[in-house]
Amino acid sequence: MTGELTPSEINDLLSREVTGNLACFDKGVVYMVPISYVFDGECIYGHSKNGLKNEMMRNNPQVCFEVDNLKDLGNWQSVITWGRYEELGEEKEKEAALRLLQLKAAPLRGEDMPAGWPFSEAATTEMKGILFKIRINKITGRFERTA
């Protein structure tokens, strides 16, 4: 059976997963890259080193973000969001986003990973890279279940 996820199931999947695929478009080029993220119930938050995706999203802030969970080919869930990329500038908002990312990543940190990886404990003013959010304006979710 296939169908649409309920709003609650969409929120659960976005809250549960740790990585998703961010797609952007600029000057005739589509670019998609996996990112680690956190969902606060309204926006997707991420951190990135300055590079191609940030340059593209500054030029065209309309983006698409996809998350999925695949148990097997007959049992999966997928959520697609569309929204607007915004770099975080205010220190208070950057600190809140960084704290959410740190809390989400902490249980997944391997024993051989350096402290603070992938999100440093350093103050946001000392961080390298960009903290950003995707302000969601459309969202869909689908599933397939064999049972």
N, CA and C atoms as an extended XYZ file, in Angstrom:
441
Properties=species:S:1:pos:R:3:atomname:S:1:resname:S:1:resid:I:1 pbc="F F F"
N         0.849       -1.169        0.000 N   MET     1
C         0.000        0.000        0.000 CA  MET     1
C         0.901        1.241        0.000 C   MET     1
N         0.556        2.220       -0.810 N   THR     2
C         1.251        3.505       -0.804 CA  THR     2
C         0.265        4.587       -0.392 C   THR     2
N         0.781        5.686        0.093 N   GLY     3
C        -0.101        6.769        0.494 CA  GLY     3
C         0.658        7.988        0.960 C   GLY     3
N        -0.101        8.933        1.494 N   GLU     4
C         0.462       10.178        1.994 CA  GLU     4
C         0.656       10.093        3.502 C   GLU     4
N         1.769       10.631        3.971 N   LEU     5
C         2.013       10.708        5.409 CA  LEU     5
C         1.129       11.784        6.023 C   LEU     5
N         0.714       11.570        7.244 N   THR     6
C        -0.038       12.585        7.980 CA  THR     6
C         0.939       13.685        8.421 C   THR     6
N         0.427       14.853        8.779 N   PRO     7
C         1.328       15.905        9.299 CA  PRO     7
C         2.170       15.413       10.486 C   PRO     7
N         1.587       14.603       11.363 N   SER     8
C         2.327       14.064       12.502 CA  SER     8
C         3.448       13.136       12.042 C   SER     8
N         3.181       12.284       11.066 N   GLU     9
C         4.206       11.378       10.535 CA  GLU     9
C         5.318       12.156        9.831 C   GLU     9
N         4.954       13.230        9.142 N   ILE    10
C         5.951       14.090        8.489 CA  ILE    10
C         6.872       14.700        9.541 C   ILE    10
N         6.281       15.268       10.595 N   ASN    11
C         7.087       15.866       11.670 CA  ASN    11
C         7.970       14.827       12.349 C   ASN    11
N         7.431       13.620       12.563 N   ASP    12
C         8.219       12.556       13.191 CA  ASP    12
C         9.435       12.197       12.345 C   ASP    12
N         9.245       12.034       11.037 N   LEU    13
C        10.361       11.668       10.167 CA  LEU    13
C        11.405       12.778       10.128 C   LEU    13
N        10.961       14.020        9.964 N   LEU    14
C        11.910       15.141        9.929 CA  LEU    14
C        12.650       15.287       11.254 C   LEU    14
N        11.993       14.991       12.363 N   SER    15
C        12.623       15.111       13.674 CA  SER    15
C        13.562       13.948       13.979 C   SER    15
N        13.266       12.784       13.441 N   ARG    16
C        14.021       11.565       13.743 CA  ARG    16
C        15.317       11.449       12.937 C   ARG    16
N        15.272       11.795       11.667 N   GLU    17
C        16.439       11.602       10.807 CA  GLU    17
C        17.515       12.646       11.085 C   GLU    17
N        18.721       12.370       10.626 N   VAL    18
C        19.876       13.214       10.911 CA  VAL    18
C        20.447       13.838        9.640 C   VAL    18
N        20.288       13.161        8.521 N   THR    19
C        20.783       13.685        7.250 CA  THR    19
C        19.655       13.737        6.237 C   THR    19
N        19.786       14.664        5.316 N   GLY    20
C        18.840       14.811        4.222 CA  GLY    20
C        19.575       15.365        3.018 C   GLY    20
N        18.857       15.524        1.924 N   ASN    21
C        19.443       16.010        0.679 CA  ASN    21
C        18.917       17.400        0.364 C   ASN    21
N        19.837       18.342        0.220 N   LEU    22
C        19.510       19.730       -0.069 CA  LEU    22
C        19.777       19.997       -1.542 C   LEU    22
N        18.769       20.490       -2.251 N   ALA    23
C        18.906       20.796       -3.672 CA  ALA    23
C        18.709       22.293       -3.890 C   ALA    23
N        19.585       22.854       -4.738 N   CYS    24
C        19.480       24.268       -5.091 CA  CYS    24
C        19.680       24.411       -6.596 C   CYS    24
N        19.345       25.585       -7.117 N   PHE    25
C        19.398       25.830       -8.557 CA  PHE    25
C        19.856       27.258       -8.800 C   PHE    25
N        20.833       27.407       -9.688 N   ASP    26
C        21.311       28.739      -10.047 CA  ASP    26
C        21.996       28.685      -11.404 C   ASP    26
N        21.714       29.653      -12.233 N   LYS    27
C        22.357       29.808      -13.543 CA  LYS    27
C        22.300       28.533      -14.373 C   LYS    27
N        21.127       27.879      -14.364 N   GLY    28
C        20.921       26.689      -15.174 CA  GLY    28
C        21.508       25.410      -14.612 C   GLY    28
N        22.042       25.448      -13.395 N   VAL    29
C        22.668       24.277      -12.791 CA  VAL    29
C        21.891       23.857      -11.546 C   VAL    29
N        21.569       22.559      -11.477 N   VAL    30
C        20.963       21.978      -10.282 CA  VAL    30
C        22.085       21.313       -9.491 C   VAL    30
N        22.074       21.521       -8.181 N   TYR    31
C        23.105       20.952       -7.310 CA  TYR    31
C        22.413       20.355       -6.101 C   TYR    31
N        22.746       19.084       -5.804 N   MET    32
C        22.165       18.439       -4.634 CA  MET    32
C        23.299       17.857       -3.798 C   MET    32
N        23.175       18.026       -2.480 N   VAL    33
C        24.219       17.575       -1.579 CA  VAL    33
C        23.585       17.094       -0.267 C   VAL    33
N        24.115       16.011        0.305 N   PRO    34
C        23.608       15.578        1.614 CA  PRO    34
C        24.131       16.515        2.703 C   PRO    34
N        23.284       16.780        3.687 N   ILE    35
C        23.691       17.605        4.828 CA  ILE    35
C        23.152       16.990        6.109 C   ILE    35
N        23.831       17.259        7.205 N   SER    36
C        23.256       16.968        8.514 CA  SER    36
C        22.404       18.177        8.883 C   SER    36
N        21.348       17.925        9.640 N   TYR    37
C        20.384       18.987        9.911 CA  TYR    37
C        19.652       18.715       11.206 C   TYR    37
N        18.876       19.703       11.614 N   VAL    38
C        17.925       19.530       12.702 CA  VAL    38
C        16.650       20.281       12.304 C   VAL    38
N        15.525       19.737       12.709 N   PHE    39
C        14.205       20.311       12.416 CA  PHE    39
C        13.589       20.762       13.725 C   PHE    39
N        13.145       22.009       13.785 N   ASP    40
C        12.576       22.535       15.034 CA  ASP    40
C        11.048       22.587       15.024 C   ASP    40
N        10.430       21.957       14.047 N   GLY    41
C         8.978       21.983       13.931 CA  GLY    41
C         8.497       22.993       12.901 C   GLY    41
N         9.369       23.914       12.512 N   GLU    42
C         9.023       24.920       11.507 CA  GLU    42
C        10.079       25.082       10.425 C   GLU    42
N        11.353       25.002       10.820 N   CYS    43
C        12.463       25.248        9.897 CA  CYS    43
C        13.486       24.123        9.980 C   CYS    43
N        14.243       23.981        8.904 N   ILE    44
C        15.394       23.089        8.856 CA  ILE    44
C        16.622       23.954        9.144 C   ILE    44
N        17.498       23.514       10.053 N   TYR    45
C        18.723       24.242       10.367 CA  TYR    45
C        19.926       23.403        9.971 C   TYR    45
N        20.954       24.072        9.443 N   GLY    46
C        22.163       23.371        9.048 CA  GLY    46
C        23.384       24.249        9.210 C   GLY    46
N        24.524       23.626        9.027 N   HIS    47
C        25.822       24.312        9.091 CA  HIS    47
C        26.611       23.889        7.863 C   HIS    47
N        27.339       24.816        7.285 N   SER    48
C        28.083       24.524        6.077 CA  SER    48
C        29.342       25.363        6.010 C   SER    48
N        30.373       24.783        5.428 N   LYS    49
C        31.521       25.593        5.072 CA  LYS    49
C        31.117       26.395        3.847 C   LYS    49
N        31.695       27.556        3.688 N   ASN    50
C        31.358       28.401        2.548 CA  ASN    50
C        31.820       27.712        1.267 C   ASN    50
N        30.899       27.579        0.321 N   GLY    51
C        31.236       26.894       -0.915 CA  GLY    51
C        30.148       27.064       -1.959 C   GLY    51
N        30.140       26.143       -2.916 N   LEU    52
C        29.246       26.231       -4.060 CA  LEU    52
C        27.779       26.325       -3.660 C   LEU    52
N        27.327       25.461       -2.744 N   LYS    53
C        25.892       25.480       -2.422 CA  LYS    53
C        25.470       26.801       -1.798 C   LYS    53
N        26.337       27.357       -0.926 N   ASN    54
C        25.999       28.646       -0.317 CA  ASN    54
C        25.953       29.758       -1.356 C   ASN    54
N        26.910       29.736       -2.273 N   GLU    55
C        26.918       30.739       -3.341 CA  GLU    55
C        25.651       30.637       -4.190 C   GLU    55
N        25.282       29.408       -4.537 N   MET    56
C        24.074       29.202       -5.341 CA  MET    56
C        22.826       29.641       -4.585 C   MET    56
N        22.748       29.317       -3.287 N   MET    57
C        21.552       29.656       -2.514 CA  MET    57
C        21.469       31.151       -2.225 C   MET    57
N        22.604       31.827       -2.170 N   ARG    58
C        22.563       33.294       -2.046 CA  ARG    58
C        21.983       33.912       -3.315 C   ARG    58
N        22.342       33.342       -4.463 N   ASN    59
C        21.839       33.860       -5.738 CA  ASN    59
C        20.376       33.504       -5.962 C   ASN    59
N        19.978       32.319       -5.532 N   ASN    60
C        18.589       31.867       -5.669 CA  ASN    60
C        18.220       31.117       -4.392 C   ASN    60
N        17.592       31.792       -3.425 N   PRO    61
C        17.327       31.173       -2.118 CA  PRO    61
C        16.205       30.135       -2.100 C   PRO    61
N        15.543       29.893       -3.223 N   GLN    62
C        14.495       28.870       -3.257 CA  GLN    62
C        15.152       27.497       -3.348 C   GLN    62
N        14.910       26.654       -2.339 N   VAL    63
C        15.558       25.352       -2.270 CA  VAL    63
C        14.548       24.242       -2.027 C   VAL    63
N        15.020       23.026       -2.173 N   CYS    64
C        14.233       21.829       -1.898 CA  CYS    64
C        15.067       20.951       -0.967 C   CYS    64
N        14.416       20.331        0.011 N   PHE    65
C        15.103       19.476        0.976 CA  PHE    65
C        14.321       18.178        1.102 C   PHE    65
N        15.023       17.036        1.023 N   GLU    66
C        14.375       15.725        1.062 CA  GLU    66
C        15.001       14.861        2.145 C   GLU    66
N        14.141       14.126        2.858 N   VAL    67
C        14.557       13.180        3.884 CA  VAL    67
C        13.804       11.884        3.631 C   VAL    67
N        14.494       10.765        3.831 N   ASP    68
C        13.788        9.491        3.680 CA  ASP    68
C        14.280        8.485        4.697 C   ASP    68
N        13.474        7.462        4.867 N   ASN    69
C        13.820        6.336        5.717 CA  ASN    69
C        13.413        5.088        4.953 C   ASN    69
N        14.401        4.262        4.634 N   LEU    70
C        14.168        3.062        3.834 CA  LEU    70
C        14.454        1.828        4.683 C   LEU    70
N        13.405        1.057        4.978 N   LYS    71
C        13.612       -0.229        5.667 CA  LYS    71
C        13.922       -1.297        4.631 C   LYS    71
N        13.142       -1.314        3.557 N   ASP    72
C        13.393       -2.136        2.380 CA  ASP    72
C        12.558       -1.534        1.250 C   ASP    72
N        12.610       -2.111        0.060 N   LEU    73
C        11.953       -1.505       -1.100 CA  LEU    73
C        10.429       -1.424       -0.978 C   LEU    73
N         9.851       -2.194       -0.088 N   GLY    74
C         8.408       -2.157        0.108 CA  GLY    74
C         7.976       -1.425        1.365 C   GLY    74
N         8.933       -0.898        2.105 N   ASN    75
C         8.623       -0.213        3.365 CA  ASN    75
C         9.533        1.000        3.517 C   ASN    75
N         8.998        2.151        3.184 N   TRP    76
C         9.787        3.380        3.238 CA  TRP    76
C         8.889        4.584        3.496 C   TRP    76
N         9.525        5.676        3.898 N   GLN    77
C         8.862        6.974        4.054 CA  GLN    77
C         9.765        8.032        3.435 C   GLN    77
N         9.154        9.069        2.883 N   SER    78
C         9.911       10.157        2.284 CA  SER    78
C         9.165       11.471        2.500 C   SER    78
N         9.929       12.519        2.828 N   VAL    79
C         9.363       13.860        2.980 CA  VAL    79
C        10.146       14.806        2.092 C   VAL    79
N         9.437       15.643        1.367 N   ILE    80
C        10.057       16.684        0.546 CA  ILE    80
C         9.519       18.025        1.025 C   ILE    80
N        10.448       18.954        1.247 N   THR    81
C        10.067       20.313        1.633 CA  THR    81
C        10.605       21.293        0.597 C   THR    81
N         9.906       22.374        0.434 N   TRP    82
C        10.372       23.494       -0.381 CA  TRP    82
C        10.397       24.702        0.533 C   TRP    82
N        11.387       25.535        0.353 N   GLY    83
C        11.477       26.686        1.219 CA  GLY    83
C        12.522       27.682        0.770 C   GLY    83
N        12.829       28.586        1.686 N   ARG    84
C        13.735       29.696        1.402 CA  ARG    84
C        14.959       29.616        2.319 C   ARG    84
N        16.125       29.635        1.707 N   TYR    85
C        17.402       29.627        2.408 CA  TYR    85
C        17.654       30.995        3.030 C   TYR    85
N        18.062       30.987        4.302 N   GLU    86
C        18.412       32.230        4.990 CA  GLU    86
C        19.645       31.979        5.843 C   GLU    86
N        20.694       32.762        5.627 N   GLU    87
C        21.861       32.679        6.500 CA  GLU    87
C        21.514       33.344        7.816 C   GLU    87
N        21.948       32.745        8.904 N   LEU    88
C        21.674       33.314       10.221 CA  LEU    88
C        22.721       34.383       10.519 C   LEU    88
N        22.259       35.533       10.953 N   GLY    89
C        23.166       36.646       11.221 CA  GLY    89
C        23.172       37.084       12.668 C   GLY    89
N        22.007       37.071       13.291 N   GLU    90
C        21.911       37.504       14.684 CA  GLU    90
C        22.539       36.450       15.596 C   GLU    90
N        23.380       36.908       16.493 N   GLU    91
C        24.125       36.000       17.364 CA  GLU    91
C        23.207       35.083       18.170 C   GLU    91
N        22.115       35.614       18.668 N   LYS    92
C        21.188       34.824       19.483 CA  LYS    92
C        20.585       33.674       18.657 C   LYS    92
N        20.197       33.955       17.417 N   GLU    93
C        19.624       32.924       16.560 CA  GLU    93
C        20.689       31.897       16.160 C   GLU    93
N        21.913       32.342       15.913 N   LYS    94
C        23.006       31.423       15.582 CA  LYS    94
C        23.302       30.491       16.751 C   LYS    94
N        23.343       31.037       17.952 N   GLU    95
C        23.615       30.217       19.136 CA  GLU    95
C        22.518       29.181       19.355 C   GLU    95
N        21.266       29.568       19.155 N   ALA    96
C        20.148       28.628       19.322 CA  ALA    96
C        20.225       27.509       18.283 C   ALA    96
N        20.513       27.869       17.044 N   ALA    97
C        20.625       26.858       15.984 CA  ALA    97
C        21.789       25.916       16.256 C   ALA    97
N        22.926       26.460       16.659 N   LEU    98
C        24.091       25.627       16.948 CA  LEU    98
C        23.792       24.663       18.094 C   LEU    98
N        23.109       25.138       19.094 N   ARG    99
C        22.768       24.269       20.244 CA  ARG    99
C        21.860       23.113       19.793 C   ARG    99
N        20.875       23.393       18.942 N   LEU   100
C        20.011       22.332       18.416 CA  LEU   100
C        20.822       21.303       17.633 C   LEU   100
N        21.746       21.784       16.799 N   LEU   101
C        22.585       20.877       16.010 CA  LEU   101
C        23.485       20.039       16.908 C   LEU   101
N        24.045       20.655       17.940 N   GLN   102
C        24.907       19.922       18.866 CA  GLN   102
C        24.129       18.824       19.595 C   GLN   102
N        22.935       19.145       20.070 N   LEU   103
C        22.123       18.159       20.786 CA  LEU   103
C        21.742       16.983       19.897 C   LEU   103
N        21.452       17.258       18.631 N   LYS   104
C        21.066       16.194       17.697 CA  LYS   104
C        22.259       15.299       17.366 C   LYS   104
N        23.443       15.898       17.221 N   ALA   105
C        24.627       15.144       16.805 CA  ALA   105
C        25.287       14.369       17.944 C   ALA   105
N        25.165       14.840       19.166 N   ALA   106
C        25.897       14.256       20.293 CA  ALA   106
C        25.722       12.740       20.433 C   ALA   106
N        24.507       12.199       20.376 N   PRO   107
C        24.366       10.743       20.552 CA  PRO   107
C        24.981        9.928       19.412 C   PRO   107
N        25.257       10.560       18.287 N   LEU   108
C        25.761        9.847       17.115 CA  LEU   108
C        27.269        9.952       16.950 C   LEU   108
N        27.907       10.673       17.835 N   ARG   109
C        29.351       10.880       17.737 CA  ARG   109
C        30.071        9.580       18.090 C   ARG   109
N        30.952        9.131       17.201 N   GLY   110
C        31.737        7.922       17.431 CA  GLY   110
C        32.846        8.167       18.441 C   GLY   110
N        33.337        7.091       19.030 N   GLU   111
C        34.376        7.198       20.054 CA  GLU   111
C        35.662        7.809       19.524 C   GLU   111
N        35.967        7.583       18.249 N   ASP   112
C        37.220        8.073       17.684 CA  ASP   112
C        37.110        9.478       17.086 C   ASP   112
N        35.963       10.102       17.220 N   MET   113
C        35.771       11.453       16.686 CA  MET   113
C        36.236       12.486       17.700 C   MET   113
N        36.820       13.572       17.208 N   PRO   114
C        37.268       14.619       18.141 CA  PRO   114
C        36.094       15.269       18.868 C   PRO   114
N        36.357       15.763       20.056 N   ALA   115
C        35.318       16.449       20.834 CA  ALA   115
C        34.755       17.599       20.014 C   ALA   115
N        33.462       17.749       20.070 N   GLY   116
C        32.812       18.845       19.364 CA  GLY   116
C        32.516       18.582       17.907 C   GLY   116
N        32.965       17.434       17.372 N   TRP   117
C        32.697       17.158       15.963 CA  TRP   117
C        31.286       16.623       15.809 C   TRP   117
N        30.493       16.976       14.860 N   PRO   118
C        30.805       17.888       13.768 CA  PRO   118
C        30.487       19.353       14.095 C   PRO   118
N        29.894       19.586       15.250 N   PHE   119
C        29.517       20.949       15.613 CA  PHE   119
C        30.300       21.369       16.843 C   PHE   119
N        31.174       22.308       16.642 N   SER   120
C        32.112       22.751       17.662 CA  SER   120
C        31.399       23.340       18.869 C   SER   120
N        32.049       23.221       20.005 N   GLU   121
C        31.566       23.853       21.227 CA  GLU   121
C        31.967       25.330       21.275 C   GLU   121
N        32.778       25.756       20.306 N   ALA   122
C        33.247       27.147       20.265 CA  ALA   122
C        32.073       28.100       20.097 C   ALA   122
N        32.282       29.316       20.512 N   ALA   123
C        31.267       30.346       20.315 CA  ALA   123
C        31.052       30.533       18.815 C   ALA   123
N        29.851       30.912       18.444 N   THR   124
C        29.547       31.073       17.025 CA  THR   124
C        30.424       32.135       16.374 C   THR   124
N        30.914       33.094       17.143 N   THR   125
C        31.785       34.124       16.573 CA  THR   125
C        33.136       33.546       16.168 C   THR   125
N        33.507       32.395       16.732 N   GLU   126
C        34.779       31.753       16.401 CA  GLU   126
C        34.607       30.607       15.406 C   GLU   126
N        33.373       30.257       15.083 N   MET   127
C        33.100       29.138       14.183 CA  MET   127
C        33.478       29.461       12.757 C   MET   127
N        33.979       28.445       12.078 N   LYS   128
C        34.184       28.556       10.636 CA  LYS   128
C        32.905       28.069        9.977 C   LYS   128
N        32.547       28.686        8.899 N   GLY   129
C        31.373       28.247        8.173 CA  GLY   129
C        30.152       29.101        8.462 C   GLY   129
N        29.030       28.606        7.983 N   ILE   130
C        27.779       29.357        7.973 CA  ILE   130
C        26.685       28.538        8.639 C   ILE   130
N        25.956       29.154        9.515 N   LEU   131
C        24.730       28.563       10.051 CA  LEU   131
C        23.579       29.122        9.231 C   LEU   131
N        22.660       28.244        8.841 N   PHE   132
C        21.548       28.683        7.993 CA  PHE   132
C        20.273       27.953        8.377 C   PHE   132
N        19.170       28.495        7.868 N   LYS   133
C        17.896       27.805        8.027 CA  LYS   133
C        17.173       27.806        6.701 C   LYS   133
N        16.284       26.849        6.578 N   ILE   134
C        15.369       26.793        5.447 CA  ILE   134
C        13.988       27.019        6.021 C   ILE   134
N        13.412       28.138        5.666 N   ARG   135
C        12.061       28.470        6.118 CA  ARG   135
C        11.090       27.738        5.178 C   ARG   135
N        10.449       26.700        5.692 N   ILE   136
C         9.600       25.821        4.874 CA  ILE   136
C         8.307       26.523        4.491 C   ILE   136
N         7.950       26.430        3.195 N   ASN   137
C         6.664       26.977        2.767 CA  ASN   137
C         5.758       25.935        2.115 C   ASN   137
N         6.290       24.738        1.841 N   LYS   138
C         5.473       23.641        1.307 CA  LYS   138
C         6.120       22.337        1.729 C   LYS   138
N         5.275       21.356        2.032 N   ILE   139
C         5.804       20.072        2.500 CA  ILE   139
C         4.874       18.943        2.095 C   ILE   139
N         5.469       17.832        1.670 N   THR   140
C         4.699       16.639        1.324 CA  THR   140
C         5.393       15.414        1.899 C   THR   140
N         4.637       14.366        2.114 N   GLY   141
C         5.212       13.116        2.602 CA  GLY   141
C         4.485       11.925        1.993 C   GLY   141
N         5.255       10.909        1.660 N   ARG   142
C         4.703        9.699        1.056 CA  ARG   142
C         5.275        8.475        1.784 C   ARG   142
N         4.606        7.341        1.605 N   PHE   143
C         5.070        6.103        2.197 CA  PHE   143
C         4.658        4.924        1.345 C   PHE   143
N         5.324        3.806        1.591 N   GLU   144
C         4.894        2.506        1.066 CA  GLU   144
C         5.069        1.509        2.190 C   GLU   144
N         4.052        0.668        2.363 N   ARG   145
C         4.090       -0.393        3.383 CA  ARG   145
C         3.570       -1.682        2.744 C   ARG   145
N         4.263       -2.762        2.980 N   THR   146
C         3.787       -4.043        2.464 CA  THR   146
C         2.922       -4.776        3.471 C   THR   146
N         3.036       -4.417        4.741 N   ALA   147
C         2.278       -5.112        5.784 CA  ALA   147
C         0.936       -4.483        6.024 C   ALA   147
